[in-house]
Amino acid sequence: MTSTVPALGTRTAEGSALQAVLLDMDGTLVDTEGFWWDAEVEVFGALGHTLDESWRDIVVGGPMSRSAGFLIDATGADITLDELTVLLNQGFEDRISRTLPLMPGAARLLAELATHEVPTALVSASHRRIIDRVLESVGAHHFALTVAGDEVPRTKPHPDPYLLAASGLGVDPARCAVIEDTATGVAAAEAAGCRVVAVPSVAPIAPAPGRTVVPSLEHVDLPFLHGLMEA
């Protein structure tokens, strides 16, 4: 599967300042942030290194190049970034082939957005091969557009992925609601000028102007998202 980019002028949420909803994947829609850490622990363990639990907050939500690069530097492991990327992606894929739990409220929210024909995009720092595997369970039909971390010159925390998603949907980033679970993703969405709903998964995220923090997706529905844009 490749990214699909609808023509400009895509139907928007009528009667509201909300034009589209852009969602992160790992830790936001699917409960997989722990899978990445487990894969990292396993791979580095095989290389003879023990990862410090405190590093988990540093690598969560980041692009593979940043997270893997940090762990190589921190451990001094004798492995290249390209070699490590292959091993981590494989370790993650092995885990999602066994189970892929959705975050509470995710299925209901996706169904609600589809019912009301709200343009929706998946925007992830994960590579395309990972996104496509996850979409087999989550349902690619929920998304008009998907953006992978290895398909943009600069991924999160840069704004590029969210700007690309808004452009692909033909909407104004300022009228997009973004749902993210990490500080890295929040930074990317805010840099793109989007309204952000933070649903922290591993590390806490503080409220800020233009940002709303909720404990889970069970607190997010379409009236809630409309209200954010109208506030």
Coordinates of N, CA and C in Angstrom, one line a residue:
M1 N 0.8 -1.2 0.0 CA 0.0 0.0 0.0 C 0.9 1.2 0.0
T2 N 0.5 2.3 -0.7 CA 1.2 3.5 -0.7 C 0.2 4.6 -0.2
S3 N 0.8 5.8 0.2 CA 0.0 6.9 0.6 C -1.0 7.3 -0.5
T4 N -2.2 7.5 -0.2 CA -3.2 8.0 -1.1 C -3.5 9.4 -0.8
V5 N -3.5 10.3 -1.8 CA -3.7 11.7 -1.6 C -4.9 12.2 -2.4
P6 N -6.0 12.4 -1.7 CA -7.2 12.9 -2.5 C -7.0 14.2 -3.1
A7 N -7.7 14.6 -4.1 CA -7.6 15.9 -4.8 C -8.0 17.0 -3.8
L8 N -7.5 18.2 -4.0 CA -7.9 19.3 -3.2 C -9.4 19.5 -3.3
G9 N -10.0 20.0 -2.3 CA -11.4 20.2 -2.2 C -12.1 19.0 -1.7
T10 N -11.4 18.1 -1.0 CA -12.1 17.0 -0.4 C -13.2 17.5 0.6
R11 N -14.3 16.7 0.6 CA -15.4 17.1 1.5 C -14.9 17.3 2.9
T12 N -15.4 18.3 3.6 CA -15.0 18.7 4.9 C -16.2 18.5 5.9
A13 N -16.0 18.6 7.2 CA -17.1 18.4 8.1 C -18.0 19.7 8.0
E14 N -19.1 19.5 7.5 CA -20.0 20.6 7.2 C -20.5 21.3 8.5
G15 N -20.6 22.6 8.4 CA -21.1 23.4 9.5 C -20.2 23.5 10.7
S16 N -18.9 23.3 10.6 CA -18.0 23.3 11.7 C -16.7 23.9 11.2
A17 N -16.0 24.5 12.2 CA -14.6 24.9 11.9 C -13.7 23.7 11.7
L18 N -14.1 22.6 12.2 CA -13.3 21.3 12.1 C -13.4 20.8 10.6
Q19 N -12.2 20.7 10.0 CA -12.2 20.2 8.6 C -11.7 18.8 8.5
A20 N -10.8 18.4 9.5 CA -10.3 17.0 9.4 C -9.7 16.6 10.7
V21 N -9.6 15.3 10.9 CA -9.0 14.7 12.1 C -7.8 13.9 11.7
L22 N -6.6 14.2 12.3 CA -5.4 13.5 12.0 C -4.9 12.8 13.2
L23 N -4.7 11.5 13.1 CA -4.4 10.6 14.2 C -3.0 10.0 14.1
D24 N -2.3 10.0 15.3 CA -1.1 9.2 15.4 C -1.5 7.7 15.5
M25 N -0.5 6.8 15.4 CA -0.9 5.4 15.5 C -0.4 4.7 16.8
D26 N 0.9 4.5 16.9 CA 1.4 3.8 18.1 C 1.1 4.6 19.4
G27 N 0.4 3.9 20.3 CA 0.1 4.5 21.6 C -1.1 5.4 21.6
T28 N -1.6 5.7 20.4 CA -2.8 6.6 20.3 C -4.0 5.7 19.8
L29 N -3.8 5.0 18.7 CA -4.9 4.1 18.3 C -4.7 2.7 18.7
V30 N -3.4 2.3 18.7 CA -3.1 0.9 19.0 C -2.1 0.9 20.2
D31 N -2.3 -0.1 21.1 CA -1.5 -0.1 22.4 C -0.1 -0.8 22.1
T32 N 0.7 -0.1 21.3 CA 2.0 -0.7 20.9 C 3.2 -0.1 21.3
E33 N 3.2 1.1 22.1 CA 4.4 1.7 22.5 C 5.3 0.7 23.3
G34 N 4.6 -0.1 24.1 CA 5.4 -1.1 24.9 C 6.0 -2.1 24.0
F35 N 5.4 -2.4 22.8 CA 6.0 -3.4 21.9 C 7.4 -2.9 21.4
W36 N 7.4 -1.6 21.1 CA 8.7 -1.0 20.6 C 9.8 -1.1 21.7
W37 N 9.4 -0.8 22.9 CA 10.4 -0.9 24.0 C 10.9 -2.3 24.2
D38 N 9.9 -3.2 24.2 CA 10.3 -4.7 24.3 C 11.2 -5.1 23.2
A39 N 10.9 -4.7 22.0 CA 11.8 -5.1 20.9 C 13.2 -4.5 21.1
E40 N 13.3 -3.2 21.5 CA 14.6 -2.6 21.8 C 15.4 -3.3 22.9
V41 N 14.7 -3.7 24.0 CA 15.3 -4.4 25.0 C 15.8 -5.7 24.5
E42 N 15.0 -6.4 23.8 CA 15.4 -7.8 23.3 C 16.6 -7.7 22.3
V43 N 16.6 -6.7 21.4 CA 17.7 -6.6 20.4 C 19.0 -6.2 21.1
F44 N 18.9 -5.3 22.0 CA 20.2 -4.8 22.7 C 20.6 -5.9 23.7
G45 N 19.7 -6.6 24.2 CA 20.1 -7.7 25.1 C 20.9 -8.8 24.4
A46 N 20.5 -9.1 23.1 CA 21.2 -10.0 22.3 C 22.6 -9.5 21.9
L47 N 22.8 -8.2 22.0 CA 24.0 -7.5 21.7 C 24.9 -7.4 22.9
G48 N 24.3 -7.8 24.1 CA 25.1 -7.7 25.3 C 24.9 -6.5 26.1
H49 N 23.8 -5.8 25.9 CA 23.6 -4.5 26.6 C 22.2 -4.5 27.2
T50 N 22.2 -3.9 28.4 CA 20.9 -3.7 29.2 C 20.5 -2.3 29.0
L51 N 19.2 -2.0 28.6 CA 18.7 -0.7 28.5 C 18.2 -0.1 29.8
D52 N 18.5 1.1 30.1 CA 18.1 1.8 31.3 C 16.6 2.1 31.1
E53 N 15.7 1.8 32.1 CA 14.3 2.1 31.9 C 14.0 3.5 31.7
S54 N 14.9 4.4 32.3 CA 14.7 5.9 32.1 C 14.8 6.3 30.6
W55 N 15.5 5.5 29.8 CA 15.6 5.9 28.4 C 14.3 5.7 27.6
R56 N 13.4 5.0 28.2 CA 12.1 4.7 27.5 C 11.4 6.1 27.2
D57 N 11.4 7.0 28.2 CA 10.7 8.3 27.9 C 11.4 9.1 26.9
I58 N 12.7 8.8 26.6 CA 13.5 9.6 25.6 C 13.2 9.1 24.2
V59 N 13.0 7.8 24.1 CA 12.9 7.2 22.7 C 11.4 7.1 22.3
V60 N 10.5 7.2 23.2 CA 9.1 7.0 22.9 C 8.6 8.1 21.9
G61 N 7.9 7.6 20.9 CA 7.2 8.5 20.0 C 8.1 9.1 18.9
G62 N 9.4 8.8 19.0 CA 10.3 9.4 18.0 C 10.5 8.6 16.8
P63 N 11.1 9.2 15.7 CA 11.4 8.5 14.5 C 12.4 7.4 14.8
M64 N 12.5 6.4 14.0 CA 13.4 5.3 14.2 C 14.9 5.8 14.2
S65 N 15.2 6.7 13.3 CA 16.6 7.2 13.3 C 17.0 7.9 14.6
R66 N 16.1 8.6 15.2 CA 16.4 9.3 16.5 C 16.5 8.3 17.6
S67 N 15.5 7.5 17.7 CA 15.4 6.5 18.9 C 16.5 5.5 18.8
A68 N 16.7 4.9 17.6 CA 17.8 3.9 17.5 C 19.1 4.5 17.6
G69 N 19.3 5.7 17.1 CA 20.6 6.4 17.2 C 20.9 6.7 18.6
F70 N 19.9 7.2 19.4 CA 20.2 7.4 20.8 C 20.6 6.2 21.5
L71 N 20.0 5.1 21.3 CA 20.3 3.8 22.0 C 21.7 3.3 21.6
I72 N 22.1 3.5 20.3 CA 23.4 3.1 19.9 C 24.5 3.9 20.7
D73 N 24.2 5.2 20.7 CA 25.2 6.1 21.4 C 25.2 5.8 22.9
A74 N 24.0 5.6 23.5 CA 24.0 5.4 24.9 C 24.6 4.1 25.4
T75 N 24.5 3.1 24.6 CA 25.1 1.8 25.0 C 26.4 1.5 24.4
G76 N 26.8 2.2 23.3 CA 28.0 1.9 22.6 C 28.0 0.6 21.9
A77 N 26.8 0.1 21.5 CA 26.6 -1.2 20.8 C 27.3 -1.1 19.5
D78 N 27.9 -2.2 19.1 CA 28.6 -2.4 17.8 C 27.6 -2.8 16.7
I79 N 26.8 -1.8 16.3 CA 25.8 -2.1 15.2 C 25.6 -0.8 14.5
T80 N 25.3 -0.8 13.2 CA 25.0 0.4 12.5 C 23.5 0.7 12.6
L81 N 23.2 2.0 12.3 CA 21.8 2.4 12.4 C 20.9 1.6 11.4
D82 N 21.4 1.3 10.2 CA 20.6 0.6 9.3 C 20.4 -0.9 9.7
E83 N 21.4 -1.5 10.3 CA 21.2 -2.9 10.8 C 20.3 -2.9 12.0
L84 N 20.3 -1.9 12.9 CA 19.4 -1.9 14.0 C 18.0 -1.6 13.6
T85 N 17.8 -0.8 12.6 CA 16.5 -0.5 12.1 C 15.8 -1.8 11.6
V86 N 16.5 -2.6 10.9 CA 15.9 -3.8 10.4 C 15.5 -4.7 11.6
L87 N 16.4 -4.9 12.6 CA 16.1 -5.8 13.7 C 14.9 -5.3 14.5
L88 N 14.8 -3.9 14.7 CA 13.8 -3.4 15.5 C 12.4 -3.5 14.8
N89 N 12.4 -3.2 13.5 CA 11.2 -3.4 12.7 C 10.7 -4.9 12.8
Q90 N 11.7 -5.8 12.6 CA 11.3 -7.2 12.6 C 10.8 -7.6 14.0
G91 N 11.4 -7.1 15.1 CA 11.0 -7.5 16.4 C 9.6 -6.9 16.7
F92 N 9.3 -5.7 16.2 CA 8.0 -5.2 16.4 C 6.9 -5.9 15.5
E93 N 7.2 -6.3 14.3 CA 6.3 -7.0 13.5 C 6.0 -8.4 14.1
D94 N 7.0 -9.0 14.7 CA 6.7 -10.3 15.3 C 5.7 -10.2 16.4
R95 N 5.8 -9.1 17.2 CA 4.9 -8.9 18.3 C 3.4 -8.5 17.8
I96 N 3.3 -7.7 16.8 CA 2.0 -7.4 16.3 C 1.3 -8.5 15.6
S97 N 2.1 -9.5 15.1 CA 1.5 -10.6 14.5 C 0.8 -11.6 15.5
R98 N 1.2 -11.4 16.8 CA 0.6 -12.2 17.8 C -0.6 -11.5 18.5
T99 N -0.5 -10.2 18.6 CA -1.6 -9.5 19.2 C -1.5 -8.0 18.8
L100 N -2.7 -7.3 18.7 CA -2.7 -5.9 18.4 C -3.8 -5.3 19.1
P101 N -3.7 -4.9 20.3 CA -4.8 -4.3 21.1 C -5.0 -2.9 20.7
L102 N -6.3 -2.5 20.5 CA -6.6 -1.1 20.3 C -6.7 -0.4 21.6
M103 N -6.4 0.9 21.6 CA -6.5 1.7 22.8 C -8.0 1.9 23.1
P104 N -8.4 2.0 24.3 CA -9.8 2.2 24.7 C -10.4 3.4 24.0
G105 N -11.5 3.2 23.4 CA -12.2 4.2 22.7 C -11.8 4.4 21.2
A106 N -10.8 3.7 20.8 CA -10.3 3.9 19.4 C -11.3 3.5 18.3
A107 N -11.8 2.3 18.5 CA -12.8 1.7 17.5 C -14.0 2.6 17.4
R108 N -14.5 3.0 18.6 CA -15.7 3.8 18.6 C -15.5 5.2 17.9
L109 N -14.3 5.8 18.2 CA -14.0 7.1 17.6 C -13.9 7.0 16.1
L110 N -13.2 6.0 15.6 CA -13.0 5.8 14.1 C -14.3 5.6 13.5
A111 N -15.2 4.8 14.1 CA -16.5 4.5 13.5 C -17.3 5.8 13.5
E112 N -17.2 6.6 14.5 CA -18.0 7.9 14.5 C -17.5 8.8 13.5
L113 N -16.2 8.9 13.3 CA -15.7 9.8 12.2 C -16.1 9.4 10.9
A114 N -16.1 8.0 10.6 CA -16.6 7.5 9.3 C -18.0 7.8 9.1
T115 N -18.9 7.5 10.1 CA -20.3 7.7 10.0 C -20.7 9.2 9.6
H116 N -19.9 10.1 10.2 CA -20.2 11.5 9.9 C -19.3 12.1 8.8
E117 N -18.6 11.2 8.1 CA -17.8 11.5 6.9 C -16.8 12.7 7.2
V118 N -16.1 12.6 8.3 CA -15.1 13.5 8.6 C -13.8 13.1 8.0
P119 N -13.2 13.8 7.1 CA -11.9 13.4 6.6 C -10.9 13.1 7.7
T120 N -10.3 11.9 7.6 CA -9.4 11.4 8.6 C -8.1 10.8 8.0
A121 N -7.0 11.2 8.6 CA -5.7 10.7 8.2 C -4.9 10.0 9.3
L122 N -4.1 9.1 9.0 CA -3.2 8.4 9.9 C -1.8 9.0 9.7
V123 N -1.2 9.5 10.7 CA 0.1 10.2 10.6 C 1.0 9.6 11.6
S124 N 2.0 8.8 11.1 CA 2.8 8.0 12.1 C 4.3 8.2 11.7
A125 N 5.2 8.1 12.8 CA 6.6 8.1 12.5 C 7.1 6.7 12.2
S126 N 6.2 5.7 12.3 CA 6.6 4.3 11.9 C 6.8 4.2 10.4
H127 N 7.6 3.2 10.0 CA 7.8 3.0 8.6 C 6.6 2.5 7.9
R128 N 6.5 2.6 6.6 CA 5.4 2.2 5.8 C 5.1 0.7 6.0
R129 N 6.1 -0.2 6.1 CA 5.8 -1.6 6.2 C 5.1 -1.9 7.6
I130 N 5.4 -1.1 8.6 CA 4.8 -1.3 9.9 C 3.3 -0.8 9.8
I131 N 3.1 0.4 9.2 CA 1.8 1.0 9.1 C 0.9 0.0 8.4
D132 N 1.3 -0.5 7.3 CA 0.5 -1.4 6.5 C 0.1 -2.7 7.3
R133 N 1.0 -3.2 8.1 CA 0.7 -4.3 8.9 C -0.4 -4.0 9.9
V134 N -0.2 -2.8 10.6 CA -1.2 -2.4 11.6 C -2.6 -2.2 10.9
L135 N -2.6 -1.6 9.7 CA -3.8 -1.3 9.1 C -4.6 -2.5 8.7
E136 N -4.0 -3.7 8.6 CA -4.7 -4.9 8.4 C -5.6 -5.2 9.5
S137 N -5.3 -4.8 10.7 CA -6.1 -5.0 11.9 C -7.1 -3.8 12.2
V138 N -6.5 -2.6 12.0 CA -7.3 -1.4 12.4 C -8.3 -1.1 11.3
G139 N -7.9 -1.3 10.0 CA -8.9 -1.1 8.9 C -8.4 0.1 8.1
A140 N -7.8 -0.1 6.9 CA -7.4 1.0 6.1 C -8.5 1.9 5.6
H141 N -9.7 1.3 5.6 CA -10.9 2.1 5.1 C -11.3 3.2 6.0
H142 N -10.7 3.3 7.2 CA -11.0 4.4 8.1 C -10.3 5.7 7.7
F143 N -9.3 5.6 6.8 CA -8.4 6.7 6.5 C -8.4 7.1 5.1
A144 N -8.6 8.4 4.8 CA -8.5 8.9 3.4 C -7.1 9.0 3.0
L145 N -6.2 9.0 4.0 CA -4.8 9.3 3.7 C -3.9 8.7 4.8
T146 N -2.8 8.1 4.5 CA -1.8 7.7 5.6 C -0.5 8.2 5.2
V147 N 0.3 8.7 6.2 CA 1.6 9.2 6.1 C 2.6 8.4 7.0
A148 N 3.6 7.9 6.4 CA 4.6 7.1 7.2 C 5.9 7.9 7.4
G149 N 6.6 7.6 8.4 CA 7.8 8.3 8.8 C 8.9 8.2 7.8
D150 N 8.9 7.2 7.0 CA 10.0 7.0 6.0 C 9.6 7.6 4.6
E151 N 8.5 8.3 4.6 CA 8.0 8.9 3.4 C 8.1 10.4 3.3
V152 N 8.6 11.0 4.4 CA 8.8 12.5 4.5 C 10.3 12.8 4.7
P153 N 10.8 13.9 4.2 CA 12.2 14.2 4.5 C 12.5 14.4 5.9
R154 N 11.6 15.0 6.7 CA 11.7 15.2 8.1 C 10.4 14.7 8.8
T155 N 10.6 13.7 9.7 CA 9.4 13.3 10.4 C 9.3 14.0 11.7
K156 N 8.4 13.5 12.6 CA 8.1 14.1 13.9 C 9.5 14.1 14.7
P157 N 9.8 15.2 15.4 CA 8.9 16.3 15.8 C 8.8 17.5 14.8
H158 N 9.3 17.3 13.6 CA 9.1 18.4 12.6 C 7.6 18.4 12.1
P159 N 7.1 19.5 11.6 CA 5.7 19.6 11.2 C 5.4 18.9 9.9
D160 N 6.4 18.5 9.1 CA 6.2 18.0 7.8 C 5.1 17.0 7.6
P161 N 5.1 15.9 8.5 CA 4.1 14.9 8.3 C 2.6 15.5 8.4
Y162 N 2.4 16.4 9.3 CA 1.1 16.9 9.5 C 0.7 17.9 8.4
L163 N 1.7 18.7 7.9 CA 1.5 19.6 6.8 C 1.2 18.8 5.6
L164 N 1.9 17.7 5.4 CA 1.6 16.8 4.2 C 0.2 16.2 4.3
A165 N -0.2 15.8 5.4 CA -1.6 15.2 5.6 C -2.6 16.3 5.3
A166 N -2.5 17.5 5.9 CA -3.5 18.5 5.7 C -3.5 18.9 4.2
S167 N -2.4 19.0 3.5 CA -2.3 19.3 2.1 C -3.0 18.3 1.3
G168 N -2.7 17.0 1.6 CA -3.3 15.9 0.9 C -4.8 15.8 1.0
L169 N -5.3 16.3 2.2 CA -6.8 16.3 2.4 C -7.4 17.6 1.8
G170 N -6.6 18.5 1.5 CA -7.1 19.8 1.0 C -7.7 20.7 2.1
V171 N -7.1 20.6 3.3 CA -7.7 21.4 4.4 C -6.6 22.3 5.0
D172 N -7.1 23.2 5.8 CA -6.2 24.2 6.5 C -5.7 23.5 7.8
P173 N -4.4 23.4 8.0 CA -3.9 22.8 9.3 C -4.5 23.4 10.5
A174 N -4.8 24.7 10.5 CA -5.3 25.3 11.7 C -6.7 24.8 12.0
R175 N -7.4 24.2 11.0 CA -8.7 23.6 11.2 C -8.7 22.1 11.3
C176 N -7.5 21.6 11.6 CA -7.4 20.1 11.9 C -7.2 19.9 13.3
A177 N -7.9 18.8 13.8 CA -7.6 18.3 15.2 C -6.7 17.1 15.1
V178 N -5.6 17.2 15.8 CA -4.6 16.1 15.9 C -4.7 15.4 17.2
I179 N -4.7 14.1 17.2 CA -4.7 13.3 18.4 C -3.3 12.6 18.5
E180 N -2.6 12.8 19.6 CA -1.2 12.3 19.8 C -1.0 11.8 21.2
D181 N -0.1 10.9 21.4 CA 0.2 10.4 22.7 C 1.5 10.8 23.3
T182 N 2.4 11.4 22.5 CA 3.8 11.7 23.0 C 4.1 13.1 22.7
A183 N 5.1 13.6 23.5 CA 5.6 15.0 23.3 C 6.1 15.3 22.0
T184 N 6.8 14.2 21.4 CA 7.3 14.4 20.0 C 6.2 14.6 19.0
G185 N 5.2 13.8 19.1 CA 4.1 14.0 18.2 C 3.3 15.3 18.4
V186 N 3.1 15.7 19.6 CA 2.5 17.0 20.0 C 3.3 18.1 19.4
A187 N 4.6 18.1 19.5 CA 5.5 19.1 19.0 C 5.3 19.3 17.5
A188 N 5.2 18.1 16.8 CA 5.1 18.1 15.3 C 3.7 18.8 14.9
A189 N 2.7 18.4 15.6 CA 1.3 18.9 15.3 C 1.2 20.4 15.6
E190 N 1.8 20.8 16.7 CA 1.7 22.2 17.1 C 2.5 23.0 16.1
A191 N 3.7 22.5 15.7 CA 4.5 23.3 14.7 C 3.8 23.4 13.4
A192 N 2.9 22.5 13.1 CA 2.1 22.6 11.9 C 0.9 23.5 12.0
G193 N 0.7 24.0 13.2 CA -0.4 24.9 13.4 C -1.8 24.2 13.7
C194 N -1.8 23.0 14.1 CA -3.0 22.2 14.3 C -3.4 22.4 15.8
R195 N -4.7 22.1 16.0 CA -5.2 22.0 17.4 C -4.9 20.6 17.9
V196 N -4.4 20.4 19.1 CA -3.9 19.1 19.5 C -4.7 18.6 20.7
V197 N -5.1 17.3 20.7 CA -5.6 16.6 21.8 C -4.5 15.6 22.2
A198 N -3.9 15.7 23.4 CA -2.9 14.8 23.8 C -3.5 13.8 24.7
V199 N -3.2 12.5 24.4 CA -3.7 11.4 25.2 C -2.4 10.6 25.7
P200 N -1.7 11.1 26.7 CA -0.4 10.5 27.1 C -0.4 9.0 27.3
S201 N 0.6 8.3 26.7 CA 0.6 6.9 26.8 C 1.7 6.4 27.8
V202 N 2.9 7.0 27.7 CA 4.1 6.6 28.5 C 4.5 7.7 29.4
A203 N 4.8 8.9 28.9 CA 5.2 10.0 29.6 C 4.1 11.1 29.7
P204 N 4.0 11.8 30.8 CA 3.0 12.8 30.9 C 3.2 14.0 29.9
I205 N 2.1 14.6 29.6 CA 2.1 15.8 28.7 C 1.3 16.9 29.4
A206 N 1.9 18.1 29.5 CA 1.2 19.2 30.2 C 0.3 19.9 29.3
P207 N -0.9 20.4 29.8 CA -1.7 21.2 29.0 C -1.0 22.5 28.5
A208 N -1.5 23.1 27.5 CA -0.9 24.3 27.0 C -1.9 25.0 26.1
P209 N -1.7 26.3 25.7 CA -2.6 27.0 24.8 C -2.7 26.2 23.5
G210 N -3.9 26.0 23.0 CA -4.1 25.2 21.8 C -4.0 23.7 22.0
R211 N -3.8 23.3 23.2 CA -3.6 21.8 23.5 C -4.5 21.4 24.6
T212 N -5.2 20.3 24.4 CA -6.0 19.7 25.5 C -5.5 18.4 25.8
V213 N -5.4 18.1 27.1 CA -4.9 16.8 27.5 C -6.1 16.0 28.2
V214 N -6.3 14.7 27.7 CA -7.3 13.9 28.2 C -6.7 12.5 28.6
P215 N -7.3 11.8 29.5 CA -6.7 10.5 30.0 C -6.9 9.4 29.0
S216 N -7.8 9.4 28.1 CA -8.0 8.3 27.1 C -8.9 8.8 26.0
L217 N -8.9 8.0 24.9 CA -9.8 8.3 23.8 C -11.3 8.2 24.1
E218 N -11.5 7.5 25.2 CA -12.9 7.4 25.7 C -13.5 8.8 26.0
H219 N -12.7 9.8 26.2 CA -13.1 11.2 26.4 C -13.2 12.0 25.2
V220 N -12.9 11.4 24.0 CA -12.9 12.1 22.8 C -14.0 11.6 21.8
D221 N -14.9 12.5 21.4 CA -15.9 12.2 20.4 C -16.0 13.4 19.5
L222 N -16.9 13.3 18.5 CA -17.0 14.3 17.5 C -17.5 15.7 18.1
P223 N -18.5 15.7 19.0 CA -18.9 17.0 19.6 C -17.7 17.6 20.4
F224 N -16.9 16.8 21.0 CA -15.7 17.3 21.8 C -14.8 17.9 20.8
L225 N -14.5 17.3 19.6 CA -13.6 17.8 18.6 C -14.1 19.1 18.0
H226 N -15.4 19.2 17.7 CA -16.0 20.4 17.2 C -15.8 21.5 18.2
G227 N -16.0 21.2 19.5 CA -15.9 22.2 20.6 C -14.5 22.8 20.7
L228 N -13.5 21.9 20.4 CA -12.1 22.4 20.4 C -11.9 23.5 19.4
M229 N -12.4 23.3 18.2 CA -12.2 24.2 17.1 C -13.0 25.5 17.3
E230 N -14.1 25.4 18.0 CA -14.9 26.6 18.2 C -14.6 27.4 19.5
A231 N -13.7 26.8 20.3 CA -13.3 27.5 21.6 C -12.5 28.8 21.3

